Short mmCIF file of C-alpha atoms and ligand atoms in Angstrom, two decimals:
data_model
loop_
_atom_site.label_atom_id
_atom_site.label_comp_id
_atom_site.label_asym_id
_atom_site.label_seq_id
_atom_site.Cartn_x
_atom_site.Cartn_y
_atom_site.Cartn_z
CA UNK A 210 -3.65 11.61 95.73
CA UNK A 211 -0.93 10.24 93.43
CA UNK A 212 1.14 11.71 90.62
CA UNK A 213 0.37 9.63 87.52
CA UNK A 214 2.43 11.38 84.84
CA UNK A 215 5.24 13.92 84.46
CA UNK A 216 5.66 15.91 81.26
CA UNK A 217 8.35 18.48 80.52
CA UNK A 218 8.72 20.98 77.69
CA UNK A 219 11.95 22.85 77.00
CA UNK A 220 11.02 26.27 75.58
CA UNK A 221 12.89 29.10 73.90
CA UNK A 222 11.09 32.45 73.64
CA UNK A 223 12.62 35.58 72.02
CA UNK A 224 12.88 38.65 74.28
CA UNK A 225 11.51 41.98 73.05
CA UNK A 226 14.98 43.47 73.53
CA UNK A 227 18.45 42.30 74.50
CA UNK A 228 18.96 42.22 78.28
CA UNK A 229 22.51 42.94 79.52
CA UNK A 230 23.88 42.61 83.06
CA UNK A 231 27.43 42.42 84.47
CA UNK A 232 27.40 38.62 83.95
CA UNK A 233 26.48 38.72 80.23
CA UNK A 234 23.69 39.43 77.73
CA UNK A 235 20.68 37.45 76.48
CA UNK A 236 18.20 37.71 73.63
CA UNK A 237 16.15 34.62 74.46
CA UNK A 238 14.35 33.18 77.44
CA UNK A 239 15.16 29.50 77.88
CA UNK A 240 13.35 27.34 80.40
CA UNK A 241 11.60 24.05 81.07
CA UNK A 242 7.87 23.87 81.76
CA UNK A 243 6.82 20.95 83.94
CA UNK A 244 3.35 19.44 84.01
CA UNK A 245 2.35 17.04 86.80
CA UNK A 246 -0.81 14.99 86.27
CA UNK A 247 -2.59 13.37 89.21
CA UNK A 248 -5.13 10.59 89.64
CA UNK A 249 -7.70 13.18 90.79
CA UNK A 250 -7.61 15.11 87.52
CA UNK A 251 -5.68 18.02 89.04
CA UNK A 252 -2.77 19.25 86.95
CA UNK A 253 0.08 21.26 88.43
CA UNK A 254 2.48 23.48 86.50
CA UNK A 255 6.06 24.27 87.38
CA UNK A 256 9.00 25.91 85.67
CA UNK A 257 12.78 25.61 85.69
CA UNK A 258 15.02 28.42 84.48
CA UNK A 259 18.55 27.02 84.56
CA UNK A 260 21.57 29.29 84.40
CA UNK A 261 25.03 27.84 83.91
CA UNK A 262 26.58 30.76 85.80
CA UNK A 263 24.17 30.87 88.72
CA UNK A 264 22.59 27.44 89.22
CA UNK A 265 25.19 25.42 87.29
CA UNK A 266 22.47 23.94 85.06
CA UNK A 267 21.40 24.11 81.42
CA UNK A 268 18.18 23.19 79.61
CA UNK A 269 19.86 19.89 78.70
CA UNK A 270 20.80 19.00 82.29
CA UNK A 271 17.27 19.84 83.51
CA UNK A 272 15.62 17.72 80.80
CA UNK A 273 18.16 14.93 81.42
CA UNK A 274 17.51 14.92 85.16
CA UNK A 275 13.72 15.02 84.78
CA UNK A 276 13.75 12.09 82.38
CA UNK A 277 16.01 10.13 84.78
CA UNK A 278 13.85 10.66 87.87
CA UNK A 279 10.46 10.78 86.12
CA UNK A 280 9.55 7.20 87.05
CA UNK A 281 10.45 7.83 90.70
CA UNK A 282 8.20 10.91 90.86
CA UNK A 283 5.24 8.97 89.50
CA UNK A 284 3.34 7.44 92.41
CA UNK A 285 4.35 10.10 94.97
CA UNK A 286 1.63 11.95 96.91
CA UNK A 287 1.63 15.73 96.22
CA UNK A 288 -0.57 16.44 99.24
CA UNK A 289 2.11 15.01 101.53
CA UNK A 290 4.28 17.72 100.00
CA UNK A 291 6.87 18.04 102.78
CA UNK A 292 7.64 14.35 102.71
CA UNK A 293 7.42 14.16 98.92
CA UNK A 294 9.72 17.15 98.34
CA UNK A 295 12.18 15.79 100.91
CA UNK A 296 12.27 12.54 98.95
CA UNK A 297 12.85 14.38 95.66
CA UNK A 298 15.57 16.49 97.28
CA UNK A 299 17.39 13.32 98.30
CA UNK A 300 17.12 11.72 94.83
CA UNK A 301 19.86 13.93 93.47
CA UNK A 302 22.37 16.57 94.58
CA UNK A 303 22.21 20.16 93.31
CA UNK A 304 20.03 20.87 90.24
CA UNK A 305 18.08 23.63 92.05
CA UNK A 306 16.05 24.92 89.09
CA UNK A 307 14.93 21.41 88.12
CA UNK A 308 13.88 20.87 91.74
CA UNK A 309 12.14 24.25 91.74
CA UNK A 310 10.02 23.14 88.77
CA UNK A 311 8.84 20.05 90.68
CA UNK A 312 8.34 22.01 93.93
CA UNK A 313 6.29 24.73 92.19
CA UNK A 314 4.11 22.18 90.35
CA UNK A 315 3.44 20.29 93.60
CA UNK A 316 2.46 23.54 95.36
CA UNK A 317 0.15 24.33 92.43
CA UNK A 318 -1.54 20.93 92.87
CA UNK A 319 -1.87 21.43 96.65
CA UNK A 320 -3.52 24.87 96.27
CA UNK A 321 -5.89 23.48 93.63
CA UNK A 322 -6.74 20.45 95.79
CA UNK A 323 -7.73 22.72 98.70
CA UNK A 324 -9.45 25.17 96.34
CA UNK A 325 -7.48 28.26 97.46
CA UNK A 326 -4.85 30.53 95.91
CA UNK A 327 -1.38 29.35 97.00
CA UNK A 328 -0.72 32.51 99.09
CA UNK A 329 -3.82 31.75 101.19
CA UNK A 330 -2.65 28.17 101.66
CA UNK A 331 0.75 29.52 102.74
CA UNK A 332 -0.91 31.73 105.28
CA UNK A 333 -1.96 35.14 104.02
CA UNK A 334 -5.63 35.93 104.12
CA UNK A 335 -6.33 39.06 102.18
CA UNK A 336 -3.73 40.59 99.84
CA UNK A 337 -3.81 39.88 96.12
CA UNK A 338 -0.92 42.01 94.90
CA UNK A 339 2.67 42.96 95.69
CA UNK A 340 4.72 45.86 94.43
CA UNK A 341 7.65 45.08 92.16
CA UNK A 342 10.65 46.84 90.76
CA UNK A 343 11.26 46.80 87.02
CA UNK A 344 14.86 46.39 85.90
CA UNK A 345 16.91 48.51 83.52
CA UNK A 346 19.74 46.42 82.06
CA UNK A 347 23.19 47.80 81.33
CA UNK A 348 22.97 50.27 78.44
CA UNK A 349 24.39 53.73 77.69
CA UNK A 350 23.38 56.71 79.80
CA UNK A 351 20.89 58.26 77.37
CA UNK A 352 19.15 54.95 76.66
CA UNK A 353 18.97 54.27 80.43
CA UNK A 354 17.31 57.64 81.03
CA UNK A 355 14.84 57.07 78.17
CA UNK A 356 14.03 53.61 79.52
CA UNK A 357 13.55 54.96 83.06
CA UNK A 358 11.20 57.70 81.85
CA UNK A 359 9.16 55.24 79.78
CA UNK A 360 8.77 52.98 82.84
CA UNK A 361 7.65 55.89 85.00
CA UNK A 362 5.16 56.88 82.31
CA UNK A 363 3.72 53.35 82.49
CA UNK A 364 3.15 53.76 86.24
CA UNK A 365 6.26 51.98 87.55
CA UNK A 366 7.53 53.64 90.71
CA UNK A 367 10.39 51.28 91.65
CA UNK A 368 13.33 51.02 89.28
CA UNK A 369 16.21 48.59 89.62
CA UNK A 370 19.34 49.62 87.75
CA UNK A 371 21.91 47.03 86.70
CA UNK A 372 25.48 48.20 87.32
CA UNK A 373 28.84 46.48 87.77
CA UNK A 374 30.60 46.75 84.40
CA UNK A 375 32.17 50.22 84.56
CA UNK A 376 32.24 52.09 87.90
CA UNK A 377 32.49 55.62 86.52
CA UNK A 378 29.82 55.11 83.86
CA UNK A 379 27.62 53.46 86.49
CA UNK A 380 27.85 56.56 88.71
CA UNK A 381 26.94 58.92 85.82
CA UNK A 382 24.13 56.65 84.64
CA UNK A 383 22.46 56.30 88.04
CA UNK A 384 22.81 60.05 88.72
CA UNK A 385 21.24 60.83 85.32
CA UNK A 386 18.36 58.46 86.01
CA UNK A 387 17.70 60.00 89.46
CA UNK A 388 17.76 63.50 87.96
CA UNK A 389 15.34 62.51 85.17
CA UNK A 390 12.77 60.59 87.27
CA UNK A 391 12.76 62.92 90.30
CA UNK A 392 12.71 62.11 94.01
CA UNK A 393 9.46 60.14 94.23
CA UNK A 394 10.67 57.13 92.28
CA UNK A 395 12.41 54.45 94.34
CA UNK A 396 15.78 53.30 92.96
CA UNK A 397 17.56 50.02 93.71
CA UNK A 398 20.86 48.79 92.31
CA UNK A 399 22.26 45.40 91.32
CA UNK A 400 25.98 44.95 90.55
CA UNK A 401 25.77 41.17 89.91
CA UNK A 402 29.24 40.65 91.53
CA UNK A 403 30.82 43.05 89.03
CA UNK A 404 33.00 45.14 91.36
CA UNK A 405 36.06 44.78 93.51
CA UNK A 406 35.56 45.92 97.11
CA UNK A 407 37.32 49.21 96.34
CA UNK A 408 35.17 49.88 93.25
CA UNK A 409 31.97 49.00 95.10
CA UNK A 410 32.78 51.37 97.97
CA UNK A 411 33.63 54.15 95.53
CA UNK A 412 30.44 53.74 93.48
CA UNK A 413 28.09 53.34 96.44
CA UNK A 414 29.57 56.24 98.39
CA UNK A 415 29.14 58.56 95.41
CA UNK A 416 25.54 57.43 95.06
CA UNK A 417 24.63 57.80 98.75
CA UNK A 418 23.01 61.25 98.35
CA UNK A 419 20.62 59.79 95.74
CA UNK A 420 18.39 57.93 98.23
CA UNK A 421 19.18 54.42 96.98
CA UNK A 422 17.07 51.71 98.66
CA UNK A 423 19.74 48.97 98.49
CA UNK A 424 22.40 47.42 96.29
CA UNK A 425 22.42 43.74 95.39
CA UNK A 426 25.60 41.67 95.33
CA UNK A 427 28.34 44.31 94.87
CA UNK A 428 31.22 41.79 94.87
CA UNK A 429 31.95 38.13 94.06
CA UNK A 430 29.50 35.67 95.65
CA UNK A 431 32.23 33.90 97.60
CA UNK A 432 33.79 37.09 99.00
CA UNK A 433 31.72 37.42 102.17
CA UNK A 434 34.51 39.33 103.95
CA UNK A 435 34.48 41.76 101.02
CA UNK A 436 30.70 42.14 101.31
CA UNK A 437 31.07 42.98 105.01
CA UNK A 438 33.78 45.51 104.13
CA UNK A 439 31.54 47.22 101.54
CA UNK A 440 28.65 47.16 103.99
CA UNK A 441 30.73 48.89 106.67
CA UNK A 442 31.89 51.60 104.28
CA UNK A 443 28.53 52.72 102.84
CA UNK A 444 25.14 53.77 104.14
CA UNK A 445 23.39 51.99 101.26
CA UNK A 446 22.03 48.65 102.53
CA UNK A 447 23.66 45.60 100.94
CA UNK A 448 21.55 42.70 99.69
CA UNK A 449 23.07 39.25 99.16
CA UNK A 450 21.86 37.56 95.98
CA UNK A 451 24.30 35.22 94.23
CA UNK A 452 25.87 34.45 97.67
CA UNK A 453 22.62 32.87 98.93
CA UNK A 454 21.17 29.75 97.37
CA UNK A 455 20.37 27.54 100.36
CA UNK A 456 19.40 27.96 104.01
CA UNK A 457 23.03 27.13 104.93
CA UNK A 458 24.25 30.04 102.79
CA UNK A 459 22.16 32.51 104.83
CA UNK A 460 23.73 31.20 108.02
CA UNK A 461 27.15 32.01 106.49
CA UNK A 462 25.93 35.52 105.59
CA UNK A 463 24.82 36.03 109.18
CA UNK A 464 28.11 34.67 110.60
CA UNK A 465 30.10 37.02 108.35
CA UNK A 466 27.79 39.99 108.93
CA UNK A 467 27.92 40.22 105.15
CA UNK A 468 24.51 41.66 104.25
CA UNK A 469 21.50 43.64 105.49
CA UNK A 470 19.06 41.85 103.21
CA UNK A 471 18.71 38.68 101.15
CA UNK A 472 17.34 38.15 97.65
CA UNK A 473 15.54 34.81 97.49
CA UNK A 474 14.99 33.25 94.09
CA UNK A 475 13.11 30.01 93.64
CA UNK A 476 15.56 28.90 90.92
CA UNK A 477 18.46 29.17 93.37
CA UNK A 478 16.70 27.72 96.42
CA UNK A 479 15.17 24.74 94.62
CA UNK A 480 11.61 25.99 95.10
CA UNK A 481 9.14 27.31 97.64
CA UNK A 482 9.88 24.88 100.47
CA UNK A 483 13.53 25.89 100.78
CA UNK A 484 12.69 29.55 100.11
CA UNK A 485 10.47 29.48 103.22
CA UNK A 486 13.34 27.99 105.25
CA UNK A 487 15.62 30.81 104.05
CA UNK A 488 12.99 33.43 104.86
CA UNK A 489 12.51 31.97 108.35
CA UNK A 490 16.24 32.16 109.10
CA UNK A 491 16.33 35.73 107.78
CA UNK A 492 13.36 36.69 109.94
CA UNK A 493 15.03 35.26 113.06
CA UNK A 494 18.25 37.13 112.27
CA UNK A 495 16.53 40.41 111.38
CA UNK A 496 17.41 40.40 107.68
CA UNK A 497 14.73 41.66 105.30
CA UNK A 498 14.01 39.62 102.19
CA UNK A 499 13.26 40.22 98.56
CA UNK A 500 11.78 37.69 96.17
CA UNK A 501 13.61 38.00 92.88
CA UNK A 502 13.46 36.10 89.63
CA UNK A 503 15.30 35.08 86.50
CA UNK A 504 13.83 35.58 83.05
CA UNK A 505 10.67 33.58 83.81
CA UNK A 506 7.18 33.03 82.40
CA UNK A 507 4.16 33.79 84.53
CA UNK A 508 4.31 30.23 85.93
CA UNK A 509 7.44 30.74 88.06
CA UNK A 510 6.66 34.45 88.53
CA UNK A 511 3.30 33.59 90.07
CA UNK A 512 4.98 31.15 92.48
CA UNK A 513 7.32 33.94 93.66
CA UNK A 514 4.44 36.37 93.87
CA UNK A 515 2.31 34.07 96.04
CA UNK A 516 5.28 33.59 98.35
CA UNK A 517 5.95 37.34 98.56
CA UNK A 518 2.29 37.92 99.47
CA UNK A 519 2.29 35.09 102.02
CA UNK A 520 5.37 35.90 104.12
CA UNK A 521 5.69 39.04 106.23
CA UNK A 522 9.49 39.11 106.16
CA UNK A 523 9.43 39.53 102.37
CA UNK A 524 9.36 43.31 102.04
CA UNK A 525 10.51 43.69 98.42
CA UNK A 526 9.89 41.93 95.15
CA UNK A 527 11.67 42.03 91.84
CA UNK A 528 9.28 39.95 89.78
CA UNK A 529 9.52 41.48 86.35
CA UNK A 530 11.12 38.55 84.49
CA UNK A 531 8.06 38.01 82.29
CA UNK A 532 7.82 41.56 81.00
CA UNK A 533 10.58 41.13 78.40
CA UNK A 534 9.07 37.95 76.88
CA UNK A 535 7.79 38.57 73.34
CA UNK A 536 4.89 36.22 74.14
CA UNK A 537 3.78 34.24 77.21
CA UNK A 538 1.70 31.06 77.06
CA UNK A 539 0.79 31.47 80.73
CA UNK A 540 -1.70 34.04 82.02
CA UNK A 541 -2.89 34.89 85.52
CA UNK A 542 -0.35 37.47 86.69
CA UNK A 543 -0.81 41.06 85.62
CA UNK A 544 1.17 44.23 86.19
CA UNK A 545 -0.95 47.25 87.09
CA UNK A 546 0.91 50.37 88.08
CA UNK A 547 3.90 49.11 90.03
CA UNK A 548 2.11 46.03 91.43
CA UNK A 549 1.87 42.45 90.24
CA UNK A 550 -1.60 40.97 90.80
CA UNK A 551 -2.46 37.28 91.19
CA UNK A 552 -5.69 35.87 89.79
CA UNK A 553 -8.34 34.58 92.21
CA UNK A 554 -8.05 31.02 90.87
CA UNK A 555 -6.72 28.26 93.16
CA UNK A 556 -3.08 27.15 93.27
CA UNK A 557 -0.77 29.38 91.25
CA UNK A 558 -3.87 30.80 89.57
CA UNK A 559 -2.34 30.57 86.12
CA UNK A 560 -3.80 29.25 82.87
CA UNK A 561 -1.54 27.74 80.21
CA UNK A 562 -2.45 28.15 76.55
CA UNK A 563 -1.04 24.94 75.06
CA UNK A 564 -1.32 26.20 71.47
CA UNK A 565 0.97 29.12 72.26
CA UNK A 566 3.25 26.88 74.36
CA UNK A 567 3.71 24.51 71.39
CA UNK A 568 5.09 27.39 69.27
CA UNK A 569 8.14 27.64 71.54
CA UNK A 570 8.82 23.99 72.45
CA UNK A 571 12.32 22.85 71.42
CA UNK A 572 12.39 19.49 73.25
CA UNK A 573 9.95 17.41 75.28
CA UNK A 574 9.67 14.45 77.64
MG1 LIG B 885 20.51 40.25 91.65
#
């Protein structure tokens, strides 16, 4: 099989509400949808969600890169995906979300070629769903409580609360949420590097009695000694997120004893192939994994979901990035209760409505 054409669409979709975390706020989803066409009439979809603060990319750099390497992708064999992705990896340094788009589209083609959902191809025989947390951004205490209660009413039983801007307010907010939702709802935290070591220890220690499942990235991504310090001082398990992009980064986490768990995101790792390498290292070292996401359409979400279903070491997922989109041109992932379900179609199992896609296209290749 050969890739015969590569198309890319930069899209901008309004969110239903502003989403604020310790790193900033957003009102729009911005990403690049990739379409790979093959000589056997199989089309694969992928998606890049660049973030200048996390992946060092923008929509413009992703579109620029894809147009530069487009001709070198044409002619490659998607079924020889290990070799093909290795070649693409060597074409250019960095650019993980752009590489993720290509990697996801190639995996979509492979699943479709073999006629099985991607998670079956990757090794899991029976499951078709995975539980997810739904995130509450940074907002005032009363709004956070209202949001938490509305999620619980919708059947969500795992809530992830963004913290990291104001330690004292964070403590009050999380306590208020726990009090409002009761003891049966699972609560996770994400500080997005917002604290100093001292602040992180103070916040997490005060929240210990609240049965918190884990806290993502309490301090700066480079401060692995600080992460270890926080980890030693609190019972709440610490999950590395921004500190881990590549397989090499996990090795550093292990050497520094800096985390109990790792949050894998396809946009950081450069796609499924590297995500599996990260998960394998974690499994060998006894670190549990989560599959997380950026603001993503159901294309990239489904890729993460298939991976979460396929690998045993992935115990948690935070795949709610599509819920805030005002409209999605991709279908095939659905949230029922607190679980995301895949469709039974092969590959990613998603269908793209090109009419809806066209409404949000701001640039194309
Ligand atoms: Mg995070």
